[in-house]
Short mmCIF file of C-alpha atoms and ligand atoms in Angstrom, two decimals:
data_model
loop_
_atom_site.label_atom_id
_atom_site.label_comp_id
_atom_site.label_asym_id
_atom_site.label_seq_id
_atom_site.Cartn_x
_atom_site.Cartn_y
_atom_site.Cartn_z
CA UNK A 815 142.54 68.59 93.16
CA UNK A 816 142.68 68.56 96.99
CA UNK A 817 140.37 66.04 98.57
CA UNK A 818 138.97 65.48 102.03
CA UNK A 819 137.87 62.11 103.37
CA UNK A 820 135.59 61.59 106.34
CA UNK A 821 136.77 58.24 107.65
CA UNK A 822 135.41 55.58 109.91
CA UNK A 823 131.88 56.82 110.47
CA UNK A 824 128.38 55.51 109.83
CA UNK A 825 126.59 57.32 107.03
CA UNK A 826 123.03 58.08 108.15
CA UNK A 827 120.54 59.33 105.59
CA UNK A 828 116.77 59.64 105.71
CA UNK A 829 116.36 56.05 104.57
CA UNK A 830 119.59 54.16 105.28
CA UNK A 831 122.43 53.71 107.77
CA UNK A 832 125.68 52.08 106.62
CA UNK A 833 129.37 52.19 107.49
CA UNK A 834 131.28 54.11 104.82
CA UNK A 835 133.90 56.79 104.24
CA UNK A 836 132.89 59.92 102.35
CA UNK A 837 135.24 61.68 99.90
CA UNK A 838 134.83 65.34 99.01
CA UNK A 839 136.36 67.29 96.14
CA UNK A 840 135.51 70.80 94.98
CA UNK A 841 132.73 71.11 97.54
CA UNK A 842 130.78 68.07 96.40
CA UNK A 843 130.69 64.42 97.44
CA UNK A 844 132.70 62.33 94.98
CA UNK A 845 132.85 58.98 96.74
CA UNK A 846 131.04 56.92 99.37
CA UNK A 847 132.38 53.53 100.37
CA UNK A 848 135.01 51.59 102.28
CA UNK A 849 138.73 52.38 102.34
CA UNK A 850 138.68 55.82 100.68
CA UNK A 851 141.79 58.01 100.83
CA UNK A 852 142.30 61.76 100.56
CA UNK A 853 144.64 64.67 101.28
CA UNK A 854 142.86 65.64 104.48
CA UNK A 855 141.30 63.07 106.77
CA UNK A 856 138.52 63.84 109.25
CA UNK A 857 138.10 61.14 111.86
CA UNK A 858 134.49 60.06 112.24
CA UNK A 859 135.10 57.05 114.49
CA UNK A 860 132.03 56.53 116.67
CA UNK A 861 130.14 59.20 114.73
CA UNK A 862 127.27 59.47 112.29
CA UNK A 863 127.86 61.26 108.99
CA UNK A 864 124.62 62.99 108.10
CA UNK A 865 123.36 65.67 105.72
CA UNK A 866 123.87 69.05 107.39
CA UNK A 867 120.76 70.49 108.93
CA UNK A 868 118.54 72.82 106.93
CA UNK A 869 116.62 75.37 108.95
CA UNK A 870 113.87 76.56 106.63
CA UNK A 871 112.54 79.25 108.94
CA UNK A 872 114.82 82.08 110.07
CA UNK A 873 114.49 85.84 110.40
CA UNK A 874 118.01 87.28 110.34
CA UNK A 875 118.22 91.06 110.73
CA UNK A 876 114.48 91.21 110.29
CA UNK A 877 112.71 94.57 110.60
CA UNK A 878 109.86 93.84 113.01
CA UNK A 879 107.85 95.61 115.70
CA UNK A 880 109.91 98.80 115.57
CA UNK A 881 113.34 97.16 115.66
CA UNK A 882 115.55 94.58 113.92
CA UNK A 883 116.17 91.02 115.09
CA UNK A 884 119.68 90.94 116.52
CA UNK A 885 121.24 87.96 114.78
CA UNK A 886 122.22 88.87 111.25
CA UNK A 887 123.45 86.56 108.50
CA UNK A 888 126.96 86.61 110.01
CA UNK A 889 126.15 85.64 113.60
CA UNK A 890 123.11 83.61 112.58
CA UNK A 891 124.94 81.34 110.16
CA UNK A 892 127.89 81.07 112.59
CA UNK A 893 125.39 79.84 115.17
CA UNK A 894 123.90 77.49 112.58
CA UNK A 895 127.25 75.89 111.71
CA UNK A 896 128.15 75.41 115.37
CA UNK A 897 124.96 73.41 115.79
CA UNK A 898 125.26 71.25 112.66
CA UNK A 899 123.03 73.33 110.39
CA UNK A 900 124.51 74.08 106.97
CA UNK A 901 121.71 75.98 105.25
CA UNK A 902 119.11 78.50 106.37
CA UNK A 903 116.08 79.77 104.50
CA UNK A 904 115.20 83.33 105.46
CA UNK A 905 112.10 85.37 104.70
CA UNK A 906 112.34 88.39 102.38
CA UNK A 907 109.88 90.90 103.83
CA UNK A 908 108.87 93.64 101.37
CA UNK A 909 107.68 96.86 103.00
CA UNK A 910 104.20 98.19 102.20
CA UNK A 911 104.22 99.19 98.53
CA UNK A 912 107.77 97.90 98.01
CA UNK A 913 108.49 95.74 94.96
CA UNK A 914 109.38 92.13 95.67
CA UNK A 915 112.65 92.20 93.76
CA UNK A 916 113.70 95.42 95.43
CA UNK A 917 113.19 93.67 98.78
CA UNK A 918 115.04 90.57 97.53
CA UNK A 919 118.01 92.78 96.67
CA UNK A 920 117.98 94.12 100.24
CA UNK A 921 118.19 90.53 101.50
CA UNK A 922 121.06 89.78 99.12
CA UNK A 923 122.86 92.81 100.54
CA UNK A 924 122.32 91.53 104.10
CA UNK A 925 123.53 88.01 103.40
CA UNK A 926 126.99 88.74 102.00
CA UNK A 927 128.73 87.71 105.26
CA UNK A 928 127.01 84.31 105.60
CA UNK A 929 129.18 81.37 106.70
CA UNK A 930 126.91 78.75 105.12
CA UNK A 931 124.51 78.57 102.20
CA UNK A 932 121.10 80.18 102.33
CA UNK A 933 117.95 80.52 100.32
CA UNK A 934 114.90 82.76 100.62
CA UNK A 935 111.16 82.59 100.87
CA UNK A 936 109.25 85.66 99.63
CA UNK A 937 106.65 87.13 102.00
CA UNK A 938 103.47 88.56 100.48
CA UNK A 939 102.97 91.50 102.83
CA UNK A 940 100.65 93.56 100.64
CA UNK A 941 98.64 92.93 97.50
CA UNK A 942 98.37 94.68 94.15
CA UNK A 943 99.14 94.37 90.44
CA UNK A 944 102.85 94.97 91.03
CA UNK A 945 103.06 92.11 93.54
CA UNK A 946 101.21 89.83 91.13
CA UNK A 947 103.74 90.69 88.40
CA UNK A 948 106.79 90.54 90.66
CA UNK A 949 105.90 87.03 91.79
CA UNK A 950 106.99 85.71 88.42
CA UNK A 951 110.29 87.58 88.68
CA UNK A 952 110.74 86.11 92.14
CA UNK A 953 110.28 82.58 90.81
CA UNK A 954 112.71 83.26 87.98
CA UNK A 955 115.23 84.50 90.56
CA UNK A 956 114.99 81.20 92.45
CA UNK A 957 112.64 82.34 95.21
CA UNK A 958 109.73 79.99 94.68
CA UNK A 959 108.01 79.79 98.09
CA UNK A 960 105.63 82.55 99.21
CA UNK A 961 104.72 83.18 102.83
CA UNK A 962 101.46 84.76 103.95
CA UNK A 963 100.89 86.13 107.44
CA UNK A 964 97.32 85.52 108.61
CA UNK A 965 98.24 87.39 111.83
CA UNK A 966 99.94 90.70 112.76
CA UNK A 967 96.87 92.76 111.80
CA UNK A 968 97.74 96.25 110.59
CA UNK A 969 101.31 95.17 109.79
CA UNK A 970 102.10 92.00 107.84
CA UNK A 971 98.63 90.41 107.73
CA UNK A 972 96.87 89.71 104.41
CA UNK A 973 93.13 89.07 104.10
CA UNK A 974 91.48 85.94 102.70
CA UNK A 975 90.67 87.48 99.32
CA UNK A 976 94.28 88.63 98.88
CA UNK A 977 95.56 85.27 100.05
CA UNK A 978 93.30 83.43 97.58
CA UNK A 979 94.54 85.64 94.70
CA UNK A 980 98.11 85.10 95.76
CA UNK A 981 97.72 81.32 96.24
CA UNK A 982 96.27 81.02 92.72
CA UNK A 983 99.23 82.93 91.36
CA UNK A 984 101.67 80.72 93.30
CA UNK A 985 99.90 77.65 91.91
CA UNK A 986 100.13 78.96 88.34
CA UNK A 987 103.84 79.68 88.80
CA UNK A 988 104.51 76.21 90.21
CA UNK A 989 105.57 77.52 93.63
CA UNK A 990 104.80 76.70 97.25
CA UNK A 991 102.29 78.63 99.37
CA UNK A 992 103.21 79.12 103.02
CA UNK A 993 101.24 80.50 105.94
CA UNK A 994 101.71 81.80 109.43
CA UNK A 995 98.33 80.52 110.57
CA UNK A 996 96.65 82.50 113.33
CA UNK A 997 93.35 84.38 113.07
CA UNK A 998 94.74 87.92 113.20
CA UNK A 999 91.34 89.60 113.67
CA UNK A 1000 90.54 87.54 116.76
CA UNK A 1001 94.08 87.96 118.15
CA UNK A 1002 93.75 91.75 117.77
CA UNK A 1003 90.43 91.77 119.67
CA UNK A 1004 91.66 89.46 122.42
CA UNK A 1005 94.81 91.56 122.80
CA UNK A 1006 92.82 94.80 123.17
CA UNK A 1007 90.47 93.20 125.69
CA UNK A 1008 93.27 91.72 127.81
CA UNK A 1009 95.06 95.07 127.98
CA UNK A 1010 91.83 96.90 128.86
CA UNK A 1011 91.34 94.42 131.71
CA UNK A 1012 94.84 95.11 133.05
CA UNK A 1013 96.43 91.94 131.71
CA UNK A 1014 99.54 93.60 130.36
CA UNK A 1015 102.31 91.14 131.31
CA UNK A 1016 103.98 88.60 129.00
CA UNK A 1017 101.71 85.81 130.27
CA UNK A 1018 98.82 87.58 128.54
CA UNK A 1019 100.59 87.05 125.20
CA UNK A 1020 99.67 83.37 125.45
CA UNK A 1021 96.06 84.17 126.38
CA UNK A 1022 95.79 86.42 123.33
CA UNK A 1023 96.68 83.58 120.94
CA UNK A 1024 94.94 80.39 122.11
CA UNK A 1025 95.23 77.16 120.09
CA UNK A 1026 91.76 77.68 118.58
CA UNK A 1027 92.90 80.75 116.61
CA UNK A 1028 95.74 78.73 115.13
CA UNK A 1029 93.52 75.76 114.37
CA UNK A 1030 90.91 77.92 112.63
CA UNK A 1031 93.48 79.69 110.48
CA UNK A 1032 95.20 76.43 109.55
CA UNK A 1033 91.88 74.97 108.39
CA UNK A 1034 91.14 78.14 106.43
CA UNK A 1035 94.53 78.18 104.74
CA UNK A 1036 94.16 74.51 103.80
CA UNK A 1037 90.75 75.17 102.25
CA UNK A 1038 92.00 78.19 100.31
CA UNK A 1039 95.07 76.29 99.08
CA UNK A 1040 92.82 73.44 97.96
CA UNK A 1041 90.55 75.84 96.06
CA UNK A 1042 93.61 77.46 94.48
CA UNK A 1043 95.21 74.10 93.64
CA UNK A 1044 98.52 74.87 95.33
CA UNK A 1045 100.65 72.89 97.79
CA UNK A 1046 100.72 74.41 101.27
CA UNK A 1047 103.40 74.58 103.96
CA UNK A 1048 102.22 75.63 107.43
CA UNK A 1049 105.02 77.20 109.45
CA UNK A 1050 105.43 76.88 113.22
CA UNK A 1051 102.62 74.38 113.85
CA UNK A 1052 102.35 74.53 117.63
CA UNK A 1053 99.15 72.82 118.73
CA UNK A 1054 96.88 69.82 118.29
CA UNK A 1055 94.17 71.93 116.60
CA UNK A 1056 96.52 72.94 113.78
CA UNK A 1057 98.15 69.51 113.63
CA UNK A 1058 94.70 67.90 113.40
CA UNK A 1059 93.81 70.09 110.43
CA UNK A 1060 97.07 69.16 108.67
CA UNK A 1061 96.67 65.47 109.53
CA UNK A 1062 93.14 65.44 108.15
CA UNK A 1063 94.15 67.28 104.98
CA UNK A 1064 96.98 64.84 104.35
CA UNK A 1065 94.67 61.88 104.95
CA UNK A 1066 92.42 63.40 102.29
CA UNK A 1067 95.32 63.42 99.85
CA UNK A 1068 96.03 67.15 100.02
CA UNK A 1069 99.60 68.34 99.61
CA UNK A 1070 100.04 70.01 102.99
CA UNK A 1071 103.08 69.99 105.29
CA UNK A 1072 103.41 71.09 108.92
CA UNK A 1073 106.51 72.47 110.61
CA UNK A 1074 106.80 72.24 114.41
CA UNK A 1075 109.60 74.26 116.02
CA UNK A 1076 112.14 72.83 118.44
CA UNK A 1077 110.93 75.43 120.96
CA UNK A 1078 107.33 74.18 120.84
CA UNK A 1079 108.52 70.57 121.11
CA UNK A 1080 110.57 71.17 124.25
CA UNK A 1081 109.33 74.28 126.11
CA UNK A 1082 105.85 74.81 127.50
CA UNK A 1083 103.50 77.61 128.55
CA UNK A 1084 104.70 77.57 132.17
CA UNK A 1085 107.62 79.73 130.97
CA UNK A 1086 105.22 82.69 130.76
CA UNK A 1087 104.30 82.44 134.44
CA UNK A 1088 107.89 82.82 135.61
CA UNK A 1089 108.14 85.53 138.30
CA UNK A 1090 110.97 87.24 136.40
CA UNK A 1091 109.46 89.53 133.71
CA UNK A 1092 112.58 89.22 131.52
CA UNK A 1093 112.46 85.42 131.64
CA UNK A 1094 108.87 85.40 130.43
CA UNK A 1095 109.27 88.18 127.84
CA UNK A 1096 112.32 86.52 126.29
CA UNK A 1097 110.05 83.60 125.42
CA UNK A 1098 107.29 85.67 123.80
CA UNK A 1099 106.82 84.42 120.28
CA UNK A 1100 103.88 83.65 118.02
CA UNK A 1101 102.35 81.15 118.30
CA UNK A 1102 103.16 81.00 122.03
CA UNK A 1103 104.48 77.96 123.88
CA UNK A 1104 101.67 75.50 124.64
CA UNK A 1105 100.80 72.82 127.18
CA UNK A 1106 102.41 69.37 127.45
CA UNK A 1107 99.39 67.84 125.69
CA UNK A 1108 100.10 69.94 122.60
CA UNK A 1109 103.77 68.98 122.77
CA UNK A 1110 102.79 65.30 122.79
CA UNK A 1111 100.69 65.89 119.68
CA UNK A 1112 103.64 67.48 117.85
CA UNK A 1113 105.97 64.60 118.74
CA UNK A 1114 103.36 62.10 117.58
CA UNK A 1115 103.09 64.02 114.31
CA UNK A 1116 106.82 63.70 113.69
CA UNK A 1117 106.71 60.00 114.55
CA UNK A 1118 103.73 59.23 112.33
CA UNK A 1119 104.74 61.52 109.46
CA UNK A 1120 101.79 63.90 109.68
CA UNK A 1121 104.31 66.64 110.55
CA UNK A 1122 107.35 66.86 108.33
CA UNK A 1123 110.00 69.37 109.36
CA UNK A 1124 111.54 70.74 112.57
CA UNK A 1125 112.60 74.40 112.30
CA UNK A 1126 113.43 77.25 114.69
CA UNK A 1127 111.79 80.46 113.39
CA UNK A 1128 115.05 81.97 114.71
CA UNK A 1129 114.18 85.61 115.36
CA UNK A 1130 116.39 86.74 118.21
CA UNK A 1131 115.81 89.92 120.22
CA UNK A 1132 117.97 91.09 123.13
CA UNK A 1133 116.56 91.63 126.62
CA UNK A 1134 116.77 95.36 125.96
CA UNK A 1135 114.61 94.96 122.85
CA UNK A 1136 112.13 92.73 124.72
CA UNK A 1137 111.76 95.54 127.29
CA UNK A 1138 110.02 97.69 124.65
CA UNK A 1139 107.00 95.82 126.00
CA UNK A 1140 107.39 96.54 129.72
CA UNK A 1141 104.08 98.44 129.72
CA UNK A 1142 102.21 96.08 127.39
CA UNK A 1143 102.91 92.58 126.12
CA UNK A 1144 101.67 93.73 122.71
CA UNK A 1145 104.89 95.77 122.33
CA UNK A 1146 107.27 92.88 123.14
CA UNK A 1147 109.05 91.98 119.89
CA UNK A 1148 107.85 88.48 118.98
CA UNK A 1149 110.52 85.88 118.46
CA UNK A 1150 113.03 83.49 120.02
CA UNK A 1151 116.39 81.99 119.05
CA UNK A 1152 117.32 78.35 118.50
CA UNK A 1153 119.48 78.02 115.38
CA UNK A 1154 122.47 76.46 117.13
CA UNK A 1155 120.39 74.33 119.49
CA UNK A 1156 117.82 72.77 117.13
CA UNK A 1157 119.86 69.70 116.16
CA UNK A 1158 121.29 68.86 119.63
CA UNK A 1159 117.93 69.50 121.32
CA UNK A 1160 116.05 67.35 118.80
CA UNK A 1161 118.63 64.57 119.04
CA UNK A 1162 118.49 64.68 122.85
CA UNK A 1163 114.72 64.79 123.18
CA UNK A 1164 113.91 62.86 120.00
CA UNK A 1165 116.54 60.21 119.26
CA UNK A 1166 117.87 59.64 122.78
CA UNK A 1167 114.33 59.10 124.09
CA UNK A 1168 113.41 56.67 121.31
CA UNK A 1169 110.78 58.96 119.84
CA UNK A 1170 112.73 59.24 116.56
CA UNK A 1171 115.20 57.01 114.76
CA UNK A 1172 118.45 58.59 113.54
CA UNK A 1173 117.06 58.29 110.00
CA UNK A 1174 113.87 60.08 110.99
CA UNK A 1175 116.03 62.76 112.60
CA UNK A 1176 117.76 63.32 109.25
CA UNK A 1177 114.41 63.40 107.48
CA UNK A 1178 112.87 66.09 109.68
CA UNK A 1179 116.00 68.24 110.05
CA UNK A 1180 117.18 68.15 106.43
CA UNK A 1181 115.94 65.79 103.74
CA UNK A 1182 112.20 66.42 103.92
CA UNK A 1183 112.55 70.17 103.59
CA UNK A 1184 115.13 69.83 100.81
CA UNK A 1185 112.53 67.86 98.88
CA UNK A 1186 109.65 70.20 99.73
CA UNK A 1187 111.70 73.24 98.68
CA UNK A 1188 113.03 71.48 95.58
CA UNK A 1189 116.74 71.66 96.35
CA UNK A 1190 117.21 67.90 96.88
CA UNK A 1191 119.64 66.17 96.31
CA UNK A 1192 121.94 69.20 96.03
CA UNK A 1193 121.05 69.65 99.70
CA UNK A 1194 119.71 67.18 102.26
CA UNK A 1195 121.53 64.13 100.86
CA UNK A 1196 124.68 62.06 101.26
CA UNK A 1197 125.01 61.04 97.63
CA UNK A 1198 127.74 61.32 95.03
CA UNK A 1199 127.23 64.66 93.32
CA UNK A 1200 125.46 66.29 96.27
CA UNK A 1201 126.94 69.38 97.93
CA UNK A 1202 129.23 68.32 100.78
CA UNK A 1203 127.04 70.02 103.40
CA UNK A 1204 127.64 67.46 106.11
CA UNK A 1205 127.66 67.05 109.84
CA UNK A 1206 129.83 64.49 111.59
CA UNK A 1207 127.67 63.83 114.61
CA UNK A 1208 129.06 62.52 117.87
CA UNK A 1209 126.13 60.90 119.69
CA UNK A 1210 128.09 60.74 122.95
CA UNK A 1211 129.36 64.33 123.10
CA UNK A 1212 127.52 66.48 125.60
CA UNK A 1213 127.26 70.04 126.83
CA UNK A 1214 125.03 72.30 128.86
CA UNK A 1215 123.44 75.04 126.77
CA UNK A 1216 124.37 78.51 127.96
CA UNK A 1217 124.22 82.04 126.59
CA UNK A 1218 127.77 82.48 127.91
CA UNK A 1219 129.16 80.10 125.28
CA UNK A 1220 126.72 80.56 122.38
CA UNK A 1221 127.39 82.10 118.96
CA UNK A 1222 124.12 84.03 118.80
CA UNK A 1223 124.43 87.76 119.43
CA UNK A 1224 121.75 87.95 122.12
CA UNK A 1225 122.32 87.95 125.88
CA UNK A 1226 120.27 84.88 126.86
CA UNK A 1227 119.20 81.49 125.56
CA UNK A 1228 115.70 80.08 125.96
CA UNK A 1229 117.27 76.64 126.51
CA UNK A 1230 119.68 77.89 129.20
CA UNK A 1231 120.81 75.08 131.52
CA UNK A 1232 119.54 72.22 129.33
CA UNK A 1233 121.97 69.32 129.04
CA UNK A 1234 122.21 67.96 125.50
CA UNK A 1235 123.80 64.66 124.48
CA UNK A 1236 124.65 64.48 120.76
CA UNK A 1237 126.68 67.27 119.14
CA UNK A 1238 128.53 67.96 115.91
CA UNK A 1239 132.21 67.01 115.82
CA UNK A 1240 132.63 68.64 112.40
CA UNK A 1241 130.26 70.73 110.32
CA UNK A 1242 131.12 71.15 106.64
CA UNK A 1243 129.66 73.67 104.24
CA UNK A 1244 130.35 72.60 100.64
CA UNK A 1245 133.37 70.67 101.86
CA UNK A 1246 134.79 73.48 103.98
CA UNK A 1247 135.15 72.62 107.67
CA UNK A 1248 133.38 75.52 109.42
CA UNK A 1249 133.17 73.95 112.85
CA UNK A 1250 135.51 71.43 114.48
CA UNK A 1251 135.73 70.03 118.01
CA UNK A 1252 133.82 72.77 119.74
CA UNK A 1253 135.13 75.77 117.82
CA UNK A 1254 133.80 77.69 114.84
CA UNK A 1255 136.26 78.21 112.00
CA UNK A 1256 134.62 81.25 110.50
CA UNK A 1257 134.74 82.32 106.87
CA UNK A 1258 132.48 85.26 106.26
CA UNK A 1259 131.09 85.26 102.76
CA UNK A 1260 131.65 81.54 102.17
CA UNK A 1261 127.87 81.05 102.04
CA UNK A 1262 126.15 81.17 98.67
CA UNK A 1263 122.57 81.81 97.65
CA UNK A 1264 120.69 78.66 96.67
CA UNK A 1265 118.31 79.41 93.82
CA UNK A 1266 115.46 76.92 93.61
CA UNK A 1267 113.45 75.89 90.58
CA UNK A 1268 109.69 76.00 90.42
CA UNK A 1269 107.35 73.18 89.43
CA UNK A 1270 108.71 70.24 91.42
CA UNK A 1271 107.03 66.88 90.85
CA UNK A 1272 104.39 67.46 93.51
CA UNK A 1273 103.15 70.62 91.77
CA UNK A 1274 103.03 68.83 88.44
CA UNK A 1275 101.07 65.96 89.99
CA UNK A 1276 98.69 68.35 91.72
CA UNK A 1277 97.99 70.37 88.60
CA UNK A 1278 97.47 67.21 86.54
CA UNK A 1279 94.89 66.04 89.08
CA UNK A 1280 93.26 69.47 89.27
CA UNK A 1281 92.95 69.60 85.47
CA UNK A 1282 91.46 66.11 85.38
CA UNK A 1283 88.87 66.90 88.05
CA UNK A 1284 88.10 70.51 87.00
CA UNK A 1285 84.39 71.38 86.48
CA UNK A 1286 83.27 70.88 82.89
CA UNK A 1287 79.89 71.68 81.34
CA UNK A 1288 77.77 68.60 80.55
CA UNK A 1289 77.31 68.31 76.79
CA UNK A 1290 73.56 67.71 76.31
CA UNK A 1291 72.13 66.86 72.91
CA UNK A 1292 68.90 68.10 71.41
CA UNK A 1293 68.51 71.12 73.64
CA UNK A 1294 69.35 74.76 73.08
CA UNK A 1295 70.37 77.34 75.66
CA UNK A 1296 66.77 78.61 75.79
CA UNK A 1297 65.61 75.17 76.84
CA UNK A 1298 63.60 74.53 73.68
O1 LIG B 1150 107.13 85.29 117.05
C1 LIG B 1150 107.59 85.04 115.95
N1 LIG B 1150 107.32 83.88 115.42
N2 LIG B 1150 108.37 85.96 115.32
C2 LIG B 1150 108.90 85.87 114.02
C3 LIG B 1150 107.89 86.23 112.97
C4 LIG B 1150 106.96 85.09 112.70
O2 LIG B 1150 105.79 85.18 113.00
O3 LIG B 1150 107.39 84.06 112.19
ZN1 LIG B 1151 105.21 83.44 111.96
ZN1 LIG B 1152 108.79 83.22 111.37
ZN1 LIG B 1153 134.40 79.23 100.35
#
């Protein structure tokens, strides 16, 4: 059996750093320790050997706002590998009236060219008996997390009553409820008003989705999840209002996680006031970029543990696609890229500044989400028996981010011109070197679907507590129902 050894590096996991070699056979880690030998040696001198990144929020070839996002599973996972990410979790988006498993099959058809492993979340985009039934089939097929859009009224948005029904079903099935938390009714009204007043440029996108609408929806989702007895994952947490709701819920013992994006951590609302329309429109996403004060809140959340995961929401549209909205910001396809930049940008702005330790970096880019999504320690770990999804990270390597050299299929990069210090030397997907010394070594179709099991420990704990504290009638003696 051919073996690979990563030699001379420091293994960095979410809870430990230690000098050790790592041996890989048949795609899994078979040894960790000093003096290991193997058929192929990868030099990790001066490097950290970490679990490959997991980006739990991507939209590859996503049908949205009259078009499709331009990175598909081929270019998207190529971009991921070049940036040290070895697994993506994409959202299956059933059309109105479409069965969930029919939509899942469409996603399986799209993902055949992936360079690294992938898993799916299921979006609940409409509600009815068939969806309720299909949710069980989804869980059985390894898709155990269910996303609900509280925004995009008239398209993907679900109402509170539908969300409550769905959350209860997710809870019963032992899955994870997820939300895009923005008050879609208020956003729709603000959007209409801004356009009527002549505010049609991309800067108005930010005015149409202020932090309050995100904070309100986050609170509402937390309440509904609590009533339904289901754990909740809030995607793209961008502001203090939403973070405060998550922080408070966690302090109350609720099982709630928040996911800031690398874009929200490092880019601010001033981008929308750029004199170049294209520059501003390329950065239109929901929620929009916020002020520096909100950024500080998100960093503090990662440091203190009230926010758990850094993702990208990679949903890349070309400049040509963004120009669908030249007449009105409401027609600009929402979304930005970031898959290949998440790890270097977070290392540069997180670890190099002292905001995060290397171990905390591993936690928020890989291990935490592997645990939340119940694929740990297959993913997110450097342990014997774990998949050899690894990144050999050179903390001294540097580059300047540029669309000219990126893997992503689009014609710009929202981080253009940013210098990053800390880059992958090697990225391995199940033991296969897919990126080495600045070059992708592509293998279309190497990526495999990661099926996840329902009912992780946190769901079992939550349902035990819910059962224990459920309302029960008081047994009174000597009285009948008529009160006599
Ligand atoms: O603007 C965004 N975030 N586009 C992708 C879809 C979503 O809301 O996550
Ligand atoms: Zn969203
Ligand atoms: Zn998204
Ligand atoms: Zn392979």
